[in-house]
XYZ file of C-alpha atoms in Angstrom:
484
model
C 156.902 -89.694 119.444
C 154.816 -91.936 121.693
C 152.960 -93.325 118.676
C 156.255 -94.100 116.954
C 157.508 -95.920 120.056
C 154.291 -97.927 120.226
C 154.597 -98.955 116.567
C 158.218 -99.914 117.099
C 157.232 -101.893 120.204
C 154.560 -103.807 118.288
C 157.104 -104.745 115.602
C 159.417 -106.340 118.165
C 159.454 -110.114 118.404
C 157.665 -111.709 121.316
C 160.903 -112.968 122.895
C 162.437 -109.482 122.781
C 159.309 -107.916 124.249
C 159.192 -110.470 127.041
C 162.894 -109.946 127.776
C 162.467 -106.169 127.881
C 159.385 -106.509 130.062
C 161.295 -108.816 132.387
C 164.150 -106.299 132.431
C 161.773 -103.461 133.301
C 160.286 -105.520 136.118
C 163.763 -106.406 137.358
C 164.726 -102.714 137.212
C 161.798 -101.838 139.463
C 162.752 -104.643 141.855
C 166.391 -103.531 141.863
C 165.358 -99.935 142.530
C 163.171 -100.943 145.471
C 165.828 -103.258 146.891
C 168.603 -100.685 146.370
C 166.581 -97.906 147.987
C 165.696 -100.089 150.960
C 169.288 -101.252 151.353
C 170.697 -97.725 151.066
C 168.190 -96.345 153.556
C 168.895 -99.144 155.982
C 172.658 -98.651 155.656
C 172.421 -94.893 156.210
C 170.169 -95.373 159.236
C 172.511 -98.029 160.595
C 175.609 -95.838 160.191
C 173.750 -92.870 161.685
C 172.804 -94.974 164.704
C 176.425 -96.062 165.045
C 177.502 -92.434 164.943
C 174.876 -91.525 167.560
C 176.205 -94.268 169.832
C 179.751 -93.025 169.279
C 178.653 -89.480 170.153
C 176.961 -90.735 173.332
C 179.968 -92.720 174.497
C 182.321 -89.862 173.737
C 180.164 -87.374 175.643
C 180.078 -89.652 178.683
C 183.890 -89.480 178.910
C 183.944 -85.800 178.013
C 181.334 -84.963 180.663
C 183.439 -86.676 183.310
C 186.526 -84.753 182.170
C 184.676 -81.432 182.269
C 183.181 -82.182 185.672
C 186.519 -83.291 187.123
C 189.008 -80.992 185.358
C 186.898 -78.383 183.666
C 188.540 -79.214 180.316
C 188.234 -81.651 177.371
C 191.934 -82.193 177.069
C 192.709 -85.579 175.597
C 189.029 -86.374 174.940
C 188.695 -84.952 171.446
C 188.258 -86.513 167.976
C 189.511 -85.259 164.641
C 187.176 -82.798 162.949
C 184.684 -82.967 165.783
C 183.328 -79.776 167.301
C 182.741 -79.157 170.988
C 180.894 -76.343 172.715
C 180.385 -75.984 176.462
C 177.551 -73.750 177.608
C 176.777 -72.376 181.020
C 173.133 -71.922 181.737
C 172.247 -68.476 183.009
C 168.673 -67.370 183.376
C 167.628 -70.373 181.255
C 169.847 -69.335 178.366
C 173.044 -70.949 177.144
C 176.214 -68.886 177.449
C 179.229 -70.204 175.508
C 182.436 -70.794 177.408
C 185.648 -69.824 175.775
C 186.925 -72.819 173.799
C 190.185 -74.398 174.725
C 191.280 -74.323 171.079
C 189.993 -72.309 168.144
C 189.410 -75.505 166.161
C 186.872 -76.702 168.709
C 184.169 -74.484 167.168
C 183.072 -73.792 163.616
C 182.856 -70.282 162.248
C 179.062 -70.393 162.635
C 177.979 -71.778 166.021
C 174.282 -71.047 165.529
C 173.350 -74.710 165.042
C 175.262 -75.779 168.177
C 173.617 -73.022 170.249
C 170.189 -74.070 168.947
C 170.851 -77.632 170.153
C 171.887 -76.276 173.567
C 168.660 -74.284 173.840
C 166.640 -77.343 172.907
C 168.426 -79.427 175.524
C 167.824 -76.808 178.242
C 164.142 -76.644 177.255
C 163.616 -80.435 177.153
C 165.989 -81.355 179.964
C 167.171 -84.468 178.105
C 169.630 -85.408 175.359
C 168.973 -83.876 171.953
C 170.104 -85.347 168.618
C 169.917 -83.363 165.429
C 171.446 -83.341 161.945
C 172.445 -79.877 160.759
C 174.182 -78.448 157.759
C 176.858 -76.231 159.259
C 177.745 -73.393 156.910
C 180.988 -74.111 155.124
C 181.492 -77.450 156.892
C 178.794 -79.780 155.599
C 176.448 -82.062 157.452
C 177.155 -82.758 161.131
C 175.415 -84.912 163.649
C 174.924 -82.786 166.781
C 174.232 -84.096 170.296
C 173.531 -82.017 173.379
C 173.584 -83.338 176.925
C 173.855 -81.976 180.500
C 177.315 -82.363 182.008
C 176.099 -81.242 185.385
C 173.371 -78.844 186.529
C 173.882 -75.547 184.766
C 176.430 -76.898 182.201
C 175.532 -78.210 178.729
C 177.908 -79.964 176.299
C 177.152 -79.940 172.587
C 179.291 -82.231 170.383
C 179.238 -82.416 166.589
C 180.537 -85.292 164.448
C 180.933 -84.949 160.686
C 178.784 -87.189 158.478
C 181.177 -87.165 155.536
C 182.196 -90.750 156.128
C 178.566 -91.860 156.206
C 177.827 -89.964 152.989
C 180.939 -91.428 151.346
C 180.008 -94.922 152.446
C 176.430 -94.524 151.228
C 177.647 -93.024 147.956
C 180.007 -95.922 147.369
C 177.208 -98.335 148.215
C 174.940 -96.626 145.686
C 177.642 -96.800 143.026
C 178.269 -100.477 143.732
C 174.533 -101.170 143.586
C 174.105 -99.289 140.321
C 177.011 -101.145 138.712
C 176.008 -104.536 140.109
C 172.334 -104.102 139.323
C 173.144 -102.715 135.884
C 175.317 -105.724 135.032
C 172.703 -108.069 136.461
C 170.000 -106.324 134.449
C 172.046 -106.528 131.264
C 172.772 -110.203 131.853
C 169.120 -110.829 132.636
C 167.928 -109.152 129.440
C 170.561 -110.778 127.185
C 170.427 -114.267 128.684
C 166.689 -114.031 129.231
C 166.177 -113.127 125.588
C 168.224 -116.139 124.520
C 166.355 -118.449 126.864
C 163.019 -117.018 125.765
C 163.990 -117.345 122.123
C 164.929 -120.960 122.714
C 161.729 -121.551 124.653
C 159.639 -119.840 121.969
C 161.417 -121.614 119.113
C 158.566 -124.142 118.806
C 156.194 -121.207 118.248
C 158.496 -119.905 115.524
C 158.516 -123.382 113.983
C 154.716 -123.406 114.013
C 154.685 -119.966 112.418
C 157.091 -121.250 109.743
C 154.803 -124.235 109.222
C 151.818 -121.910 108.896
C 153.684 -119.847 106.275
C 154.485 -123.059 104.431
C 150.818 -124.000 104.476
C 149.881 -120.543 103.192
C 152.242 -121.032 100.241
C 150.863 -124.524 99.567
C 148.461 -124.842 96.672
C 145.212 -126.007 98.239
C 143.332 -125.887 94.953
C 144.811 -129.159 93.744
C 142.429 -132.061 93.628
C 144.689 -134.224 95.764
C 145.893 -131.386 97.944
C 147.489 -132.513 101.199
C 149.434 -130.661 103.871
C 152.802 -132.387 104.232
C 153.938 -129.942 106.939
C 153.648 -130.614 110.661
C 155.045 -128.942 113.798
C 157.303 -131.789 114.961
C 159.907 -129.890 117.020
C 159.740 -130.800 120.711
C 160.317 -128.642 123.773
C 158.867 -125.450 125.125
C 157.012 -126.835 128.125
C 153.536 -128.302 128.615
C 151.741 -125.212 127.292
C 153.676 -125.254 124.020
C 153.156 -129.014 123.782
C 149.401 -128.477 124.117
C 149.522 -125.778 121.456
C 151.590 -128.024 119.167
C 149.145 -130.886 119.626
C 146.188 -128.602 118.908
C 148.032 -127.166 115.880
C 148.769 -130.596 114.419
C 145.211 -131.740 115.159
C 143.940 -128.700 113.274
C 146.176 -129.603 110.332
C 144.826 -133.143 110.396
C 141.282 -131.772 110.290
C 142.244 -129.500 107.410
C 143.744 -132.505 105.625
C 140.563 -134.480 106.177
C 138.454 -131.566 104.948
C 140.636 -131.180 101.870
C 140.389 -134.890 101.191
C 136.597 -134.778 101.527
C 136.447 -131.723 99.309
C 138.701 -133.319 96.699
C 136.640 -136.499 96.787
C 133.416 -134.497 96.466
C 134.845 -132.566 93.528
C 135.935 -135.741 91.816
C 132.582 -137.357 92.472
C 130.839 -134.276 91.073
C 133.017 -134.311 87.963
C 132.442 -138.026 87.556
C 128.727 -137.579 88.149
C 128.454 -134.821 85.553
C 130.559 -136.759 83.055
C 128.630 -139.994 83.606
C 125.244 -138.277 83.547
C 126.177 -136.477 80.348
C 127.402 -139.707 78.810
C 124.361 -141.692 79.950
C 121.997 -139.091 78.524
C 124.041 -138.593 75.374
C 123.772 -142.249 74.370
C 119.936 -142.465 74.220
C 119.753 -138.975 72.761
C 122.078 -139.979 69.921
C 120.027 -143.118 69.414
C 116.803 -141.116 69.308
C 118.341 -138.724 66.836
C 119.670 -141.516 64.638
C 116.404 -143.452 64.542
C 114.501 -140.242 63.913
C 116.694 -139.555 60.873
C 116.216 -143.098 59.622
C 112.495 -142.803 60.157
C 112.400 -139.550 58.175
C 114.425 -140.678 55.212
C 115.300 -144.287 54.508
C 112.546 -146.153 56.281
C 109.669 -143.726 55.737
C 108.251 -145.645 52.740
C 108.374 -149.139 54.278
C 105.763 -149.755 56.992
C 107.734 -152.588 58.645
C 110.867 -150.456 58.893
C 108.847 -147.496 60.161
C 107.281 -149.549 62.939
C 110.641 -150.995 63.921
C 112.266 -147.540 64.116
C 109.308 -146.171 66.090
C 109.666 -149.050 68.551
C 113.350 -148.274 68.994
C 112.551 -144.592 69.457
C 110.056 -145.450 72.182
C 112.556 -147.791 73.863
C 115.328 -145.211 73.902
C 112.934 -142.525 75.159
C 111.733 -144.864 77.918
C 115.321 -145.664 78.882
C 116.175 -141.989 79.024
C 113.015 -141.343 81.066
C 114.005 -144.010 83.611
C 117.467 -142.448 83.924
C 116.007 -138.966 84.390
C 113.496 -140.288 86.939
C 116.314 -141.839 88.975
C 118.364 -138.638 88.841
C 115.362 -136.561 89.854
C 114.580 -138.949 92.710
C 118.151 -138.756 94.021
C 118.136 -134.969 93.758
C 114.868 -134.727 95.697
C 116.179 -137.081 98.376
C 119.361 -135.022 98.693
C 117.559 -131.680 98.949
C 116.329 -131.211 102.547
C 114.300 -128.130 101.652
C 112.329 -129.900 98.905
C 109.281 -131.999 99.614
C 110.354 -135.611 99.942
C 109.012 -138.165 97.451
C 108.271 -140.541 100.350
C 104.557 -141.130 101.062
C 104.217 -143.105 104.272
C 101.431 -145.573 104.887
C 100.926 -148.928 106.584
C 102.339 -151.807 104.557
C 103.247 -155.473 104.964
C 106.924 -156.130 104.269
C 106.251 -159.826 103.661
C 103.796 -158.972 100.921
C 106.201 -156.486 99.308
C 108.959 -159.139 99.285
C 106.579 -161.684 97.713
C 105.629 -159.225 94.969
C 109.275 -158.421 94.244
C 110.103 -162.163 94.163
C 107.295 -162.877 91.671
C 108.513 -160.070 89.416
C 112.098 -161.385 89.614
C 111.069 -164.925 88.699
C 109.088 -163.637 85.726
C 111.941 -161.495 84.465
C 114.805 -163.882 85.259
C 113.585 -167.468 85.020
C 117.167 -168.700 84.580
C 118.087 -167.810 88.176
C 116.486 -169.913 90.907
C 115.105 -167.770 93.751
C 114.475 -168.880 97.313
C 112.227 -166.789 99.597
C 112.122 -167.175 103.383
C 109.634 -165.002 105.288
C 107.971 -165.096 108.711
C 104.521 -166.707 108.903
C 102.960 -163.506 110.273
C 102.828 -160.161 108.457
C 105.532 -157.592 109.239
C 103.725 -154.287 109.499
C 105.733 -151.152 108.718
C 104.915 -147.534 108.113
C 106.716 -146.972 104.832
C 106.194 -145.927 101.258
C 105.397 -149.328 99.684
C 106.213 -148.122 96.175
C 109.679 -146.953 97.232
C 110.415 -150.031 99.347
C 109.394 -152.178 96.381
C 111.797 -150.096 94.257
C 114.607 -150.843 96.731
C 113.908 -154.572 96.561
C 113.622 -154.574 92.765
C 116.907 -152.693 92.374
C 118.788 -155.107 94.649
C 117.320 -158.181 92.978
C 118.038 -156.765 89.519
C 121.611 -156.060 90.619
C 121.983 -159.702 91.653
C 120.671 -160.849 88.268
C 122.778 -158.476 86.175
C 126.095 -159.264 87.878
C 125.835 -163.040 88.109
C 125.909 -165.718 85.404
C 122.749 -167.687 84.477
C 121.858 -170.440 86.927
C 123.183 -168.514 89.961
C 121.100 -169.084 93.084
C 119.487 -166.029 94.647
C 117.773 -165.931 98.038
C 115.593 -163.423 99.874
C 114.836 -163.676 103.592
C 112.965 -161.463 106.055
C 113.813 -161.328 109.766
C 112.562 -159.255 112.664
C 114.745 -158.462 115.675
C 115.494 -155.635 118.116
C 112.777 -153.355 116.797
C 113.883 -153.586 113.175
C 112.925 -155.551 110.114
C 115.665 -156.790 107.807
C 115.538 -158.061 104.235
C 118.555 -160.110 103.233
C 119.179 -160.501 99.478
C 122.023 -162.915 98.699
C 123.449 -164.461 95.576
C 126.068 -167.135 94.963
C 127.848 -165.138 92.266
C 131.538 -164.250 91.920
C 131.373 -161.496 94.568
C 132.531 -157.897 94.561
C 136.260 -157.084 94.722
C 137.509 -155.395 97.897
C 138.555 -152.276 95.992
C 135.001 -151.755 94.714
C 132.941 -152.417 97.847
C 133.275 -148.897 99.249
C 132.097 -147.383 95.952
C 129.312 -149.625 94.781
C 126.736 -147.227 96.240
C 128.211 -144.249 94.367
C 126.168 -142.894 91.504
C 127.106 -144.184 88.041
C 129.694 -146.520 89.549
C 130.082 -149.903 87.888
C 132.180 -152.778 89.150
C 132.621 -154.090 85.590
C 133.738 -151.035 83.589
C 133.517 -152.982 80.323
C 129.876 -154.019 80.816
C 127.525 -152.525 78.244
C 124.806 -150.164 79.387
C 122.141 -152.332 77.849
C 123.119 -155.132 80.183
C 124.752 -153.351 83.102
C 122.317 -150.496 83.670
C 123.131 -146.901 84.408
C 124.908 -147.452 87.729
C 122.181 -145.685 89.726
C 120.294 -148.685 91.124
C 122.294 -149.187 94.319
C 122.570 -145.435 94.919
C 118.783 -145.108 94.664
C 118.264 -148.133 96.940
C 120.519 -146.758 99.675
C 119.018 -143.254 99.482
C 115.466 -144.607 99.726
C 116.378 -146.817 102.686
C 117.984 -143.867 104.465
C 114.878 -141.779 103.756
C 112.915 -144.398 105.716
C 115.397 -144.215 108.593
C 117.064 -147.460 107.577
C 120.302 -148.681 106.043
C 121.644 -150.880 103.258
C 124.772 -152.874 104.109
C 126.988 -155.030 101.911
C 129.101 -158.078 102.645
C 130.754 -159.936 99.819
C 133.174 -162.739 99.140
C 133.494 -165.184 96.236
C 130.333 -167.251 96.196
C 128.336 -165.061 98.591
C 127.274 -161.456 98.083
C 124.702 -160.182 100.594
C 122.798 -156.893 100.655
C 120.922 -156.319 103.927
C 118.153 -153.710 104.086
C 117.228 -152.704 107.646
C 114.144 -150.595 108.423
C 112.799 -149.644 111.889
C 109.579 -151.398 112.786
C 106.649 -149.019 112.513
C 109.034 -146.083 112.725
C 108.219 -142.819 111.097
C 111.285 -141.732 109.212
C 113.000 -138.420 109.456
C 110.610 -137.225 106.725
C 107.429 -137.771 108.725
């Protein structure tokens, strides 16, 4: 039974449970207040009755002392007993009327004995057989005479009973109103929580597996007090974080799909070329030495191209994997010398693009991997050559400031559109989607450059506008990278 009640209680809504709890608390308060009020009222009425008994006995004592009777000094339903004291014991006088005494006078006689023994007034409540409760008072009229008066307490009991009934009705109605109205007020106050629960259910039914999954639901209903406002703010902030996480996840999934598709496509092209030239070498061109040499040269070129692509992918994978030994081998190197070597290689490979080099007169000593830093510079210079028309000016400058060394590679080409700037460092991303792979590369150069710079504790930043595209490589001076 108790277990069933507990299960039923747990199934109740929070507003109902709070209203019932408030009602139970109010019931306890009403019970305490009602008991205190009833007790006070009974004590007050009893004290009033005691005072009335005392005043009546003063007049009655005078009448007995003066006339020997109580004639004209009696009250309806009161009892009176006059005792003479003989040998320390009360002896009842004959009553003036038979209605002055109850059928059983034992309680009155007991009060008289107590008064004789104490020598002062005695008050006592007794249940007289067949008559009910009476308030009895005994006092000395004169030496040797004791008067015992008894007043019924029916009126007090009736008054207290009516008071209890009024309290029960009033408190019951108040309790009912408190529970009903309190439940409505609590339901209204807790409505924002219900709205948040409805929002949570809506989120649970939302398909989060979609690539562009977003959570269009928010807890926008106002009200409920500061606490509910704080909860609503925290709830909406959590939803924003979930949205951001979903967006990052969706972007990562799309980048992974694009990476796999691009990598597969990039590898498929040289593989198909290798296969085609191998077939030609085996059949058609096998008997002609010139054709054989030409096909072998193409096979070597395609294999080399595929090897470069695989090397870049392997390098990126090793840079991404924190638990794999990094390909960075740190040693002391002069950045000015590395820039000069990269500039010489650029001039030899791209004589149609004038190159300007500006470097400090003194060496710039860094603790870096010179091979990888040279790879960063070569990739950025090659990018400038590939994406600009012949005759475009290219410049390289080295500056040192605030504990860092910076290499600024700029070209006067057409620039990079705003929509592409945030993605140019993504793997396999090309600004010109129509550019051939023979001319445009695999789309890994900038990704490799940024990853290598980050491996040295540095950065690669891009600013671009028509006529000025600038890549800035920043490396801490003499700093051991995070891989040291």
